[in-house]
Amino acid sequence: MGRGEFRAAAVVALAMAMAAGLVAWTFHLPLRDPDGASLPTWFRLPVIVASAVILDVLARWVLLARRSGSTARPTLRTVAVERWNRDQIRFTLSGLVTWYVAYVAFRNLKSYVPFVTDRLADPELARLDRLLWMGHDPAVLLHDVLGTSWANWVMAAVYLIWIGLVPASLAIALVWTRRSTYGAWYVTAVSVDWMLGAALYYAVPSLGPIYSSPEWFADLPRTPNTSVHEMLLSDRIEVLGGPWDTQTVQTIAAFASLHVAVMLTICLVAEAMRLPALVRVAAWTFLALTMVATIYLGWHFFVDVVAGIGVGVAAFVLAARATGNPLRRRDEPWTFRAALRAADRPERDAIGTRGA
């Protein structure tokens, strides 16, 4: 790719940052680091990416050392320099900065929703759910079908694993794709997910069943998920009580489900890259589990999940157009062996030239 890999992502991030600044100025609200009360995002994301870089260099060094035999073994510094040249560093830093700006703007825009409007669409969304589910509330029906013991723990695990999956996917896209068009496509698509999601939060403000109909979930045993929804409610109350008196942000907004949207984006990019079947099956399975978990645990209505699917598809298509990627699967399946050969060739040539 050229030097404009993240041009579209930067435009999205700038637009979201301007929107967040405008809302903050109009309603006299603070701009916050969304994770400033715990581990700041500006620190956490670079650490994740740096860890991936270290793992990348170490793995490459071990591989090249084994292949070189007893002669001309590369040093760790040589591999790092050849692996992480100026273009690769620029690619990774550009993606990291655009991701960070879009993420911070998104979280602030989400936090501002209850200050912009006090309207809540939960009753309408619940009625639509019952209409689509033939008079049943989806969450209650899932509790009856799946039970409230082991299923509760499985759904909680799925929902919480997703939280770590997104920053991990960022590291993969910016470090292990090697300035790939697919890496830029993915980072741009997630930024678009956030932009579309933020717009829907204002168009259809809602809390989600766990807050609007807590009686549906009273029989669920406590899990780490219980602590999360209690913490988010506490944060919302604290922020509404005085947004300038706290460093936290409120993060309750249900329509559409961005857990579903982002996970679907991951699945579609994996299909476009023709990643190994095991990876693709795992991604689609986790998406299905995420869709069930969001409804079972009450984070989202069923219609939120449907909207999340629409957001994920739209983000995938828009990002493809913006980054110049064709909407089709690559001609050859992606394999670890082929990727290693392609990445190793210039490094072995450069190392061999230095040793000559």
PDB file of C-alpha atoms in Angstrom, residues 35-312:
ATOM      1  CA  ASP A  35     -10.308   4.592  30.815  1.00  0.00           C
ATOM      2  CA  GLY A  36      -8.580   7.307  32.808  1.00  0.00           C
ATOM      3  CA  ALA A  37     -10.082   6.124  36.071  1.00  0.00           C
ATOM      4  CA  SER A  38      -8.364   2.738  35.698  1.00  0.00           C
ATOM      5  CA  LEU A  39      -5.676   2.131  33.066  1.00  0.00           C
ATOM      6  CA  PRO A  40      -5.561   4.951  30.483  1.00  0.00           C
ATOM      7  CA  THR A  41      -6.161   3.964  26.878  1.00  0.00           C
ATOM      8  CA  TRP A  42      -3.159   6.004  25.700  1.00  0.00           C
ATOM      9  CA  PHE A  43      -0.983   3.710  27.826  1.00  0.00           C
ATOM     10  CA  ARG A  44      -2.804   0.405  27.424  1.00  0.00           C
ATOM     11  CA  LEU A  45      -3.002   0.266  23.619  1.00  0.00           C
ATOM     12  CA  PRO A  46       0.695   1.034  22.959  1.00  0.00           C
ATOM     13  CA  VAL A  47       1.678  -1.583  25.539  1.00  0.00           C
ATOM     14  CA  ILE A  48      -0.454  -4.203  23.778  1.00  0.00           C
ATOM     15  CA  VAL A  49       1.010  -3.324  20.384  1.00  0.00           C
ATOM     16  CA  ALA A  50       4.567  -3.158  21.755  1.00  0.00           C
ATOM     17  CA  SER A  51       4.120  -6.618  23.269  1.00  0.00           C
ATOM     18  CA  ALA A  52       2.997  -7.912  19.887  1.00  0.00           C
ATOM     19  CA  VAL A  53       6.054  -6.306  18.253  1.00  0.00           C
ATOM     20  CA  ILE A  54       8.411  -7.981  20.723  1.00  0.00           C
ATOM     21  CA  LEU A  55       6.741 -11.342  20.164  1.00  0.00           C
ATOM     22  CA  ASP A  56       6.923 -10.793  16.408  1.00  0.00           C
ATOM     23  CA  VAL A  57      10.672 -10.038  16.454  1.00  0.00           C
ATOM     24  CA  LEU A  58      11.522 -12.881  18.842  1.00  0.00           C
ATOM     25  CA  ALA A  59       9.568 -15.425  16.813  1.00  0.00           C
ATOM     26  CA  ARG A  60      11.186 -14.235  13.582  1.00  0.00           C
ATOM     27  CA  TRP A  61      14.671 -14.324  15.108  1.00  0.00           C
ATOM     28  CA  VAL A  62      14.208 -17.888  16.352  1.00  0.00           C
ATOM     29  CA  LEU A  63      12.893 -18.979  12.947  1.00  0.00           C
ATOM     30  CA  LEU A  64      15.763 -17.396  11.008  1.00  0.00           C
ATOM     31  CA  ALA A  65      18.357 -18.714  13.461  1.00  0.00           C
ATOM     32  CA  ARG A  66      17.085 -22.265  12.979  1.00  0.00           C
ATOM     33  CA  ARG A  67      17.087 -21.929   9.210  1.00  0.00           C
ATOM     34  CA  SER A  68      20.561 -20.406   9.001  1.00  0.00           C
ATOM     35  CA  GLY A  69      22.210 -23.393  10.696  1.00  0.00           C
ATOM     36  CA  SER A  70      25.632 -22.886  12.222  1.00  0.00           C
ATOM     37  CA  THR A  71      26.719 -20.071   9.890  1.00  0.00           C
ATOM     38  CA  ALA A  72      25.641 -16.452   9.509  1.00  0.00           C
ATOM     39  CA  ARG A  73      23.165 -16.556  12.337  1.00  0.00           C
ATOM     40  CA  PRO A  74      21.319 -13.234  12.545  1.00  0.00           C
ATOM     41  CA  THR A  75      21.441 -11.127  15.681  1.00  0.00           C
ATOM     42  CA  LEU A  76      18.273 -10.051  17.412  1.00  0.00           C
ATOM     43  CA  ARG A  77      19.068  -6.421  16.556  1.00  0.00           C
ATOM     44  CA  THR A  78      19.501  -7.248  12.866  1.00  0.00           C
ATOM     45  CA  VAL A  79      16.142  -8.965  12.705  1.00  0.00           C
ATOM     46  CA  ALA A  80      14.436  -6.074  14.540  1.00  0.00           C
ATOM     47  CA  VAL A  81      15.933  -3.475  12.197  1.00  0.00           C
ATOM     48  CA  GLU A  82      15.029  -5.394   9.045  1.00  0.00           C
ATOM     49  CA  ARG A  83      11.624  -6.430  10.316  1.00  0.00           C
ATOM     50  CA  TRP A  84      10.671  -2.988  11.585  1.00  0.00           C
ATOM     51  CA  ASN A  85      11.811  -0.528   8.965  1.00  0.00           C
ATOM     52  CA  ARG A  86      10.585   3.048   8.660  1.00  0.00           C
ATOM     53  CA  ASP A  87       7.538   2.186   6.555  1.00  0.00           C
ATOM     54  CA  GLN A  88       6.361  -0.535   8.930  1.00  0.00           C
ATOM     55  CA  ILE A  89       6.805   1.720  11.960  1.00  0.00           C
ATOM     56  CA  ARG A  90       4.889   4.504  10.231  1.00  0.00           C
ATOM     57  CA  PHE A  91       2.115   2.087   9.254  1.00  0.00           C
ATOM     58  CA  THR A  92       1.727   0.791  12.813  1.00  0.00           C
ATOM     59  CA  LEU A  93       1.883   4.212  14.482  1.00  0.00           C
ATOM     60  CA  SER A  94      -0.584   5.713  11.986  1.00  0.00           C
ATOM     61  CA  GLY A  95      -3.075   2.927  12.619  1.00  0.00           C
ATOM     62  CA  LEU A  96      -2.602   3.174  16.377  1.00  0.00           C
ATOM     63  CA  VAL A  97      -3.169   6.947  16.467  1.00  0.00           C
ATOM     64  CA  THR A  98      -6.290   6.872  14.279  1.00  0.00           C
ATOM     65  CA  TRP A  99      -7.696   3.982  16.307  1.00  0.00           C
ATOM     66  CA  TYR A 100      -7.046   5.806  19.573  1.00  0.00           C
ATOM     67  CA  VAL A 101      -8.653   9.088  18.431  1.00  0.00           C
ATOM     68  CA  ALA A 102     -11.735   7.300  17.080  1.00  0.00           C
ATOM     69  CA  TYR A 103     -12.057   5.202  20.244  1.00  0.00           C
ATOM     70  CA  VAL A 104     -11.782   8.152  22.644  1.00  0.00           C
ATOM     71  CA  ALA A 105     -14.251  10.206  20.598  1.00  0.00           C
ATOM     72  CA  PHE A 106     -16.676   7.283  20.453  1.00  0.00           C
ATOM     73  CA  ARG A 107     -16.588   6.677  24.202  1.00  0.00           C
ATOM     74  CA  ASN A 108     -17.146  10.378  24.938  1.00  0.00           C
ATOM     75  CA  LEU A 109     -20.013  10.616  22.455  1.00  0.00           C
ATOM     76  CA  LYS A 110     -21.580   7.579  24.082  1.00  0.00           C
ATOM     77  CA  SER A 111     -21.206   9.156  27.511  1.00  0.00           C
ATOM     78  CA  TYR A 112     -22.952  12.348  26.382  1.00  0.00           C
ATOM     79  CA  VAL A 113     -26.183  10.698  25.183  1.00  0.00           C
ATOM     80  CA  PRO A 114     -28.251  11.160  28.405  1.00  0.00           C
ATOM     81  CA  PHE A 115     -27.260  14.849  28.530  1.00  0.00           C
ATOM     82  CA  VAL A 116     -28.435  15.449  24.972  1.00  0.00           C
ATOM     83  CA  THR A 117     -31.771  13.626  25.315  1.00  0.00           C
ATOM     84  CA  ASP A 118     -33.764  12.125  28.154  1.00  0.00           C
ATOM     85  CA  ARG A 119     -35.839  10.028  25.775  1.00  0.00           C
ATOM     86  CA  LEU A 120     -35.531   6.255  26.124  1.00  0.00           C
ATOM     87  CA  ALA A 121     -36.745   3.816  23.483  1.00  0.00           C
ATOM     88  CA  ASP A 122     -36.641   0.693  25.683  1.00  0.00           C
ATOM     89  CA  PRO A 123     -40.456   0.218  25.855  1.00  0.00           C
ATOM     90  CA  GLU A 124     -40.725   0.389  22.054  1.00  0.00           C
ATOM     91  CA  LEU A 125     -37.765  -1.952  21.552  1.00  0.00           C
ATOM     92  CA  ALA A 126     -39.231  -4.435  24.043  1.00  0.00           C
ATOM     93  CA  ARG A 127     -42.577  -4.381  22.243  1.00  0.00           C
ATOM     94  CA  LEU A 128     -40.860  -4.951  18.911  1.00  0.00           C
ATOM     95  CA  ASP A 129     -38.941  -7.874  20.394  1.00  0.00           C
ATOM     96  CA  ARG A 130     -42.155  -9.483  21.635  1.00  0.00           C
ATOM     97  CA  LEU A 131     -43.739  -8.980  18.227  1.00  0.00           C
ATOM     98  CA  LEU A 132     -40.826 -10.692  16.474  1.00  0.00           C
ATOM     99  CA  TRP A 133     -40.665 -13.483  19.066  1.00  0.00           C
ATOM    100  CA  MET A 134     -44.410 -14.204  18.959  1.00  0.00           C
ATOM    101  CA  GLY A 135     -45.277 -12.692  22.316  1.00  0.00           C
ATOM    102  CA  HIS A 136     -42.145 -13.822  24.183  1.00  0.00           C
ATOM    103  CA  ASP A 137     -39.372 -11.736  25.714  1.00  0.00           C
ATOM    104  CA  PRO A 138     -36.182 -13.170  24.125  1.00  0.00           C
ATOM    105  CA  ALA A 139     -34.057 -13.040  27.284  1.00  0.00           C
ATOM    106  CA  VAL A 140     -36.683 -14.813  29.394  1.00  0.00           C
ATOM    107  CA  LEU A 141     -37.186 -17.435  26.705  1.00  0.00           C
ATOM    108  CA  LEU A 142     -33.431 -18.084  26.524  1.00  0.00           C
ATOM    109  CA  HIS A 143     -33.332 -18.499  30.314  1.00  0.00           C
ATOM    110  CA  ASP A 144     -36.117 -21.071  30.083  1.00  0.00           C
ATOM    111  CA  VAL A 145     -34.473 -22.978  27.230  1.00  0.00           C
ATOM    112  CA  LEU A 146     -30.815 -22.838  28.309  1.00  0.00           C
ATOM    113  CA  GLY A 147     -31.306 -22.668  32.063  1.00  0.00           C
ATOM    114  CA  THR A 148     -29.620 -20.284  34.470  1.00  0.00           C
ATOM    115  CA  SER A 149     -26.668 -22.313  35.777  1.00  0.00           C
ATOM    116  CA  TRP A 150     -23.870 -23.350  33.399  1.00  0.00           C
ATOM    117  CA  ALA A 151     -25.304 -21.297  30.533  1.00  0.00           C
ATOM    118  CA  ASN A 152     -25.116 -18.166  32.658  1.00  0.00           C
ATOM    119  CA  TRP A 153     -21.391 -18.692  33.221  1.00  0.00           C
ATOM    120  CA  VAL A 154     -20.713 -19.501  29.574  1.00  0.00           C
ATOM    121  CA  MET A 155     -22.543 -16.394  28.378  1.00  0.00           C
ATOM    122  CA  ALA A 156     -20.724 -14.240  30.932  1.00  0.00           C
ATOM    123  CA  ALA A 157     -17.366 -15.630  29.787  1.00  0.00           C
ATOM    124  CA  VAL A 158     -18.178 -14.945  26.132  1.00  0.00           C
ATOM    125  CA  TYR A 159     -19.174 -11.373  26.836  1.00  0.00           C
ATOM    126  CA  LEU A 160     -16.091 -10.629  28.926  1.00  0.00           C
ATOM    127  CA  ILE A 161     -13.666 -12.326  26.511  1.00  0.00           C
ATOM    128  CA  TRP A 162     -14.863  -9.959  23.801  1.00  0.00           C
ATOM    129  CA  ILE A 163     -13.494  -7.021  25.812  1.00  0.00           C
ATOM    130  CA  GLY A 164      -9.946  -8.331  25.396  1.00  0.00           C
ATOM    131  CA  LEU A 165     -10.505  -9.531  21.849  1.00  0.00           C
ATOM    132  CA  VAL A 166     -10.730  -6.066  20.276  1.00  0.00           C
ATOM    133  CA  PRO A 167      -7.334  -4.699  21.428  1.00  0.00           C
ATOM    134  CA  ALA A 168      -5.791  -8.070  20.572  1.00  0.00           C
ATOM    135  CA  SER A 169      -7.235  -7.833  17.054  1.00  0.00           C
ATOM    136  CA  LEU A 170      -5.731  -4.347  16.767  1.00  0.00           C
ATOM    137  CA  ALA A 171      -2.289  -5.752  17.539  1.00  0.00           C
ATOM    138  CA  ILE A 172      -2.732  -8.445  14.897  1.00  0.00           C
ATOM    139  CA  ALA A 173      -3.897  -5.940  12.277  1.00  0.00           C
ATOM    140  CA  LEU A 174      -1.072  -3.467  12.886  1.00  0.00           C
ATOM    141  CA  VAL A 175       1.801  -5.845  13.639  1.00  0.00           C
ATOM    142  CA  TRP A 176       1.353  -9.221  12.011  1.00  0.00           C
ATOM    143  CA  THR A 177      -0.295  -8.211   8.726  1.00  0.00           C
ATOM    144  CA  ARG A 178       2.894  -6.393   7.607  1.00  0.00           C
ATOM    145  CA  ARG A 179       1.423  -3.201   6.103  1.00  0.00           C
ATOM    146  CA  SER A 180      -1.355  -5.273   4.576  1.00  0.00           C
ATOM    147  CA  THR A 181      -4.342  -3.759   2.841  1.00  0.00           C
ATOM    148  CA  TYR A 182      -6.381  -6.045   5.068  1.00  0.00           C
ATOM    149  CA  GLY A 183      -4.902  -4.509   8.201  1.00  0.00           C
ATOM    150  CA  ALA A 184      -5.891  -1.030   7.062  1.00  0.00           C
ATOM    151  CA  TRP A 185      -9.296  -2.341   5.975  1.00  0.00           C
ATOM    152  CA  TYR A 186      -9.954  -3.800   9.417  1.00  0.00           C
ATOM    153  CA  VAL A 187      -8.833  -0.742  11.415  1.00  0.00           C
ATOM    154  CA  THR A 188     -10.922   1.526   9.177  1.00  0.00           C
ATOM    155  CA  ALA A 189     -13.962  -0.769   9.416  1.00  0.00           C
ATOM    156  CA  VAL A 190     -13.939  -0.778  13.217  1.00  0.00           C
ATOM    157  CA  SER A 191     -13.671   3.019  13.237  1.00  0.00           C
ATOM    158  CA  VAL A 192     -16.741   3.123  10.975  1.00  0.00           C
ATOM    159  CA  ASP A 193     -18.483   0.673  13.348  1.00  0.00           C
ATOM    160  CA  TRP A 194     -17.954   3.162  16.146  1.00  0.00           C
ATOM    161  CA  MET A 195     -19.095   6.127  14.051  1.00  0.00           C
ATOM    162  CA  LEU A 196     -22.319   4.430  12.956  1.00  0.00           C
ATOM    163  CA  GLY A 197     -22.904   3.063  16.447  1.00  0.00           C
ATOM    164  CA  ALA A 198     -22.538   6.502  18.029  1.00  0.00           C
ATOM    165  CA  ALA A 199     -25.055   7.948  15.566  1.00  0.00           C
ATOM    166  CA  LEU A 200     -27.572   5.220  16.434  1.00  0.00           C
ATOM    167  CA  TYR A 201     -27.106   5.813  20.169  1.00  0.00           C
ATOM    168  CA  TYR A 202     -28.482   9.329  19.631  1.00  0.00           C
ATOM    169  CA  ALA A 203     -31.169   8.273  17.151  1.00  0.00           C
ATOM    170  CA  VAL A 204     -32.498   5.452  19.366  1.00  0.00           C
ATOM    171  CA  PRO A 205     -31.351   6.069  22.964  1.00  0.00           C
ATOM    172  CA  SER A 206     -31.893   3.051  25.199  1.00  0.00           C
ATOM    173  CA  LEU A 207     -30.522   1.315  28.286  1.00  0.00           C
ATOM    174  CA  GLY A 208     -31.008  -2.342  27.432  1.00  0.00           C
ATOM    175  CA  PRO A 209     -33.156  -4.971  29.204  1.00  0.00           C
ATOM    176  CA  ILE A 210     -30.773  -5.472  32.145  1.00  0.00           C
ATOM    177  CA  TYR A 211     -31.533  -1.899  33.241  1.00  0.00           C
ATOM    178  CA  SER A 212     -35.027  -1.311  31.871  1.00  0.00           C
ATOM    179  CA  SER A 213     -36.423  -4.716  32.960  1.00  0.00           C
ATOM    180  CA  PRO A 214     -34.111  -5.962  35.738  1.00  0.00           C
ATOM    181  CA  GLU A 215     -36.760  -8.368  37.045  1.00  0.00           C
ATOM    182  CA  TRP A 216     -36.102 -10.610  34.026  1.00  0.00           C
ATOM    183  CA  PHE A 217     -32.582 -11.285  35.300  1.00  0.00           C
ATOM    184  CA  ALA A 218     -33.166 -11.474  39.049  1.00  0.00           C
ATOM    185  CA  ASP A 219     -32.783 -15.277  39.085  1.00  0.00           C
ATOM    186  CA  LEU A 220     -29.390 -15.321  37.337  1.00  0.00           C
ATOM    187  CA  PRO A 221     -26.613 -16.308  39.772  1.00  0.00           C
ATOM    188  CA  ARG A 222     -23.854 -13.746  40.277  1.00  0.00           C
ATOM    189  CA  THR A 223     -20.928 -13.889  37.855  1.00  0.00           C
ATOM    190  CA  PRO A 224     -18.224 -11.363  36.901  1.00  0.00           C
ATOM    191  CA  ASN A 225     -20.762 -10.066  34.393  1.00  0.00           C
ATOM    192  CA  THR A 226     -23.011  -9.060  37.321  1.00  0.00           C
ATOM    193  CA  SER A 227     -20.233  -6.883  38.704  1.00  0.00           C
ATOM    194  CA  VAL A 228     -19.755  -5.260  35.314  1.00  0.00           C
ATOM    195  CA  HIS A 229     -23.378  -4.210  34.863  1.00  0.00           C
ATOM    196  CA  GLU A 230     -23.494  -2.947  38.458  1.00  0.00           C
ATOM    197  CA  MET A 231     -20.311  -0.945  37.875  1.00  0.00           C
ATOM    198  CA  LEU A 232     -21.641   0.583  34.658  1.00  0.00           C
ATOM    199  CA  LEU A 233     -24.854   1.628  36.391  1.00  0.00           C
ATOM    200  CA  SER A 234     -22.850   3.163  39.221  1.00  0.00           C
ATOM    201  CA  ASP A 235     -20.712   5.040  36.684  1.00  0.00           C
ATOM    202  CA  ARG A 236     -23.811   6.358  34.931  1.00  0.00           C
ATOM    203  CA  ILE A 237     -25.309   7.612  38.199  1.00  0.00           C
ATOM    204  CA  GLU A 238     -22.001   9.238  39.129  1.00  0.00           C
ATOM    205  CA  VAL A 239     -21.635  10.972  35.760  1.00  0.00           C
ATOM    206  CA  LEU A 240     -25.245  12.182  35.700  1.00  0.00           C
ATOM    207  CA  GLY A 241     -24.783  13.507  39.224  1.00  0.00           C
ATOM    208  CA  GLY A 242     -21.914  15.753  38.119  1.00  0.00           C
ATOM    209  CA  PRO A 243     -19.940  15.148  34.912  1.00  0.00           C
ATOM    210  CA  TRP A 244     -17.195  17.574  35.967  1.00  0.00           C
ATOM    211  CA  ASP A 245     -16.830  15.969  39.396  1.00  0.00           C
ATOM    212  CA  THR A 246     -15.678  12.567  38.154  1.00  0.00           C
ATOM    213  CA  GLN A 247     -13.013  11.176  35.830  1.00  0.00           C
ATOM    214  CA  THR A 248     -15.209   8.345  34.611  1.00  0.00           C
ATOM    215  CA  VAL A 249     -17.600   8.178  31.665  1.00  0.00           C
ATOM    216  CA  GLN A 250     -20.988   6.529  31.381  1.00  0.00           C
ATOM    217  CA  THR A 251     -21.139   3.677  28.870  1.00  0.00           C
ATOM    218  CA  ILE A 252     -24.748   2.476  28.890  1.00  0.00           C
ATOM    219  CA  ALA A 253     -26.304   2.547  25.421  1.00  0.00           C
ATOM    220  CA  ALA A 254     -27.886  -0.473  23.798  1.00  0.00           C
ATOM    221  CA  PHE A 255     -29.007   0.261  20.226  1.00  0.00           C
ATOM    222  CA  ALA A 256     -27.188  -1.011  18.220  1.00  0.00           C
ATOM    223  CA  SER A 257     -25.055  -3.829  19.613  1.00  0.00           C
ATOM    224  CA  LEU A 258     -21.463  -2.959  18.720  1.00  0.00           C
ATOM    225  CA  HIS A 259     -20.295  -6.205  20.283  1.00  0.00           C
ATOM    226  CA  VAL A 260     -22.095  -7.889  17.407  1.00  0.00           C
ATOM    227  CA  ALA A 261     -21.070  -5.267  14.824  1.00  0.00           C
ATOM    228  CA  VAL A 262     -17.340  -5.458  15.557  1.00  0.00           C
ATOM    229  CA  MET A 263     -17.337  -9.247  15.827  1.00  0.00           C
ATOM    230  CA  LEU A 264     -19.112  -9.491  12.479  1.00  0.00           C
ATOM    231  CA  THR A 265     -16.491  -7.161  11.001  1.00  0.00           C
ATOM    232  CA  ILE A 266     -13.797  -9.534  12.243  1.00  0.00           C
ATOM    233  CA  CYS A 267     -15.581 -12.487  10.635  1.00  0.00           C
ATOM    234  CA  LEU A 268     -16.015 -10.743   7.292  1.00  0.00           C
ATOM    235  CA  VAL A 269     -12.383  -9.619   7.120  1.00  0.00           C
ATOM    236  CA  ALA A 270     -11.290 -13.155   8.020  1.00  0.00           C
ATOM    237  CA  GLU A 271     -13.397 -14.446   5.125  1.00  0.00           C
ATOM    238  CA  ALA A 272     -12.017 -11.834   2.732  1.00  0.00           C
ATOM    239  CA  MET A 273      -8.466 -12.851   3.685  1.00  0.00           C
ATOM    240  CA  ARG A 274      -9.391 -16.540   3.384  1.00  0.00           C
ATOM    241  CA  LEU A 275      -7.764 -17.267   6.721  1.00  0.00           C
ATOM    242  CA  PRO A 276      -7.417 -20.931   7.768  1.00  0.00           C
ATOM    243  CA  ALA A 277     -10.761 -22.691   8.160  1.00  0.00           C
ATOM    244  CA  LEU A 278     -10.175 -23.231  11.875  1.00  0.00           C
ATOM    245  CA  VAL A 279      -9.774 -19.485  12.448  1.00  0.00           C
ATOM    246  CA  ARG A 280     -12.865 -18.637  10.410  1.00  0.00           C
ATOM    247  CA  VAL A 281     -15.025 -21.270  12.087  1.00  0.00           C
ATOM    248  CA  ALA A 282     -13.872 -20.058  15.505  1.00  0.00           C
ATOM    249  CA  ALA A 283     -14.702 -16.459  14.592  1.00  0.00           C
ATOM    250  CA  TRP A 284     -18.210 -17.256  13.333  1.00  0.00           C
ATOM    251  CA  THR A 285     -18.856 -19.489  16.355  1.00  0.00           C
ATOM    252  CA  PHE A 286     -17.803 -16.722  18.711  1.00  0.00           C
ATOM    253  CA  LEU A 287     -20.054 -14.294  16.837  1.00  0.00           C
ATOM    254  CA  ALA A 288     -23.027 -16.631  17.300  1.00  0.00           C
ATOM    255  CA  LEU A 289     -22.232 -16.994  21.001  1.00  0.00           C
ATOM    256  CA  THR A 290     -21.872 -13.219  21.338  1.00  0.00           C
ATOM    257  CA  MET A 291     -25.295 -12.681  19.786  1.00  0.00           C
ATOM    258  CA  VAL A 292     -26.881 -15.136  22.233  1.00  0.00           C
ATOM    259  CA  ALA A 293     -24.918 -13.789  25.203  1.00  0.00           C
ATOM    260  CA  THR A 294     -25.925 -10.164  24.654  1.00  0.00           C
ATOM    261  CA  ILE A 295     -29.606 -11.132  24.734  1.00  0.00           C
ATOM    262  CA  TYR A 296     -29.322 -13.781  27.483  1.00  0.00           C
ATOM    263  CA  LEU A 297     -27.485 -11.400  29.841  1.00  0.00           C
ATOM    264  CA  GLY A 298     -29.758  -8.466  29.036  1.00  0.00           C
ATOM    265  CA  TRP A 299     -27.209  -6.113  27.550  1.00  0.00           C
ATOM    266  CA  HIS A 300     -29.232  -5.848  24.355  1.00  0.00           C
ATOM    267  CA  PHE A 301     -32.658  -6.413  22.874  1.00  0.00           C
ATOM    268  CA  PHE A 302     -32.951  -8.777  19.927  1.00  0.00           C
ATOM    269  CA  VAL A 303     -33.482  -5.808  17.605  1.00  0.00           C
ATOM    270  CA  ASP A 304     -30.196  -4.339  18.885  1.00  0.00           C
ATOM    271  CA  VAL A 305     -28.458  -7.472  17.624  1.00  0.00           C
ATOM    272  CA  VAL A 306     -30.166  -7.165  14.230  1.00  0.00           C
ATOM    273  CA  ALA A 307     -29.075  -3.529  14.030  1.00  0.00           C
ATOM    274  CA  GLY A 308     -25.557  -4.572  15.017  1.00  0.00           C
ATOM    275  CA  ILE A 309     -25.461  -6.947  12.062  1.00  0.00           C
ATOM    276  CA  GLY A 310     -26.449  -4.089   9.778  1.00  0.00           C
ATOM    277  CA  VAL A 311     -23.749  -1.836  11.244  1.00  0.00           C
ATOM    278  CA  GLY A 312     -21.078  -4.521  10.884  1.00  0.00           C
TER     279      GLY A 312
END
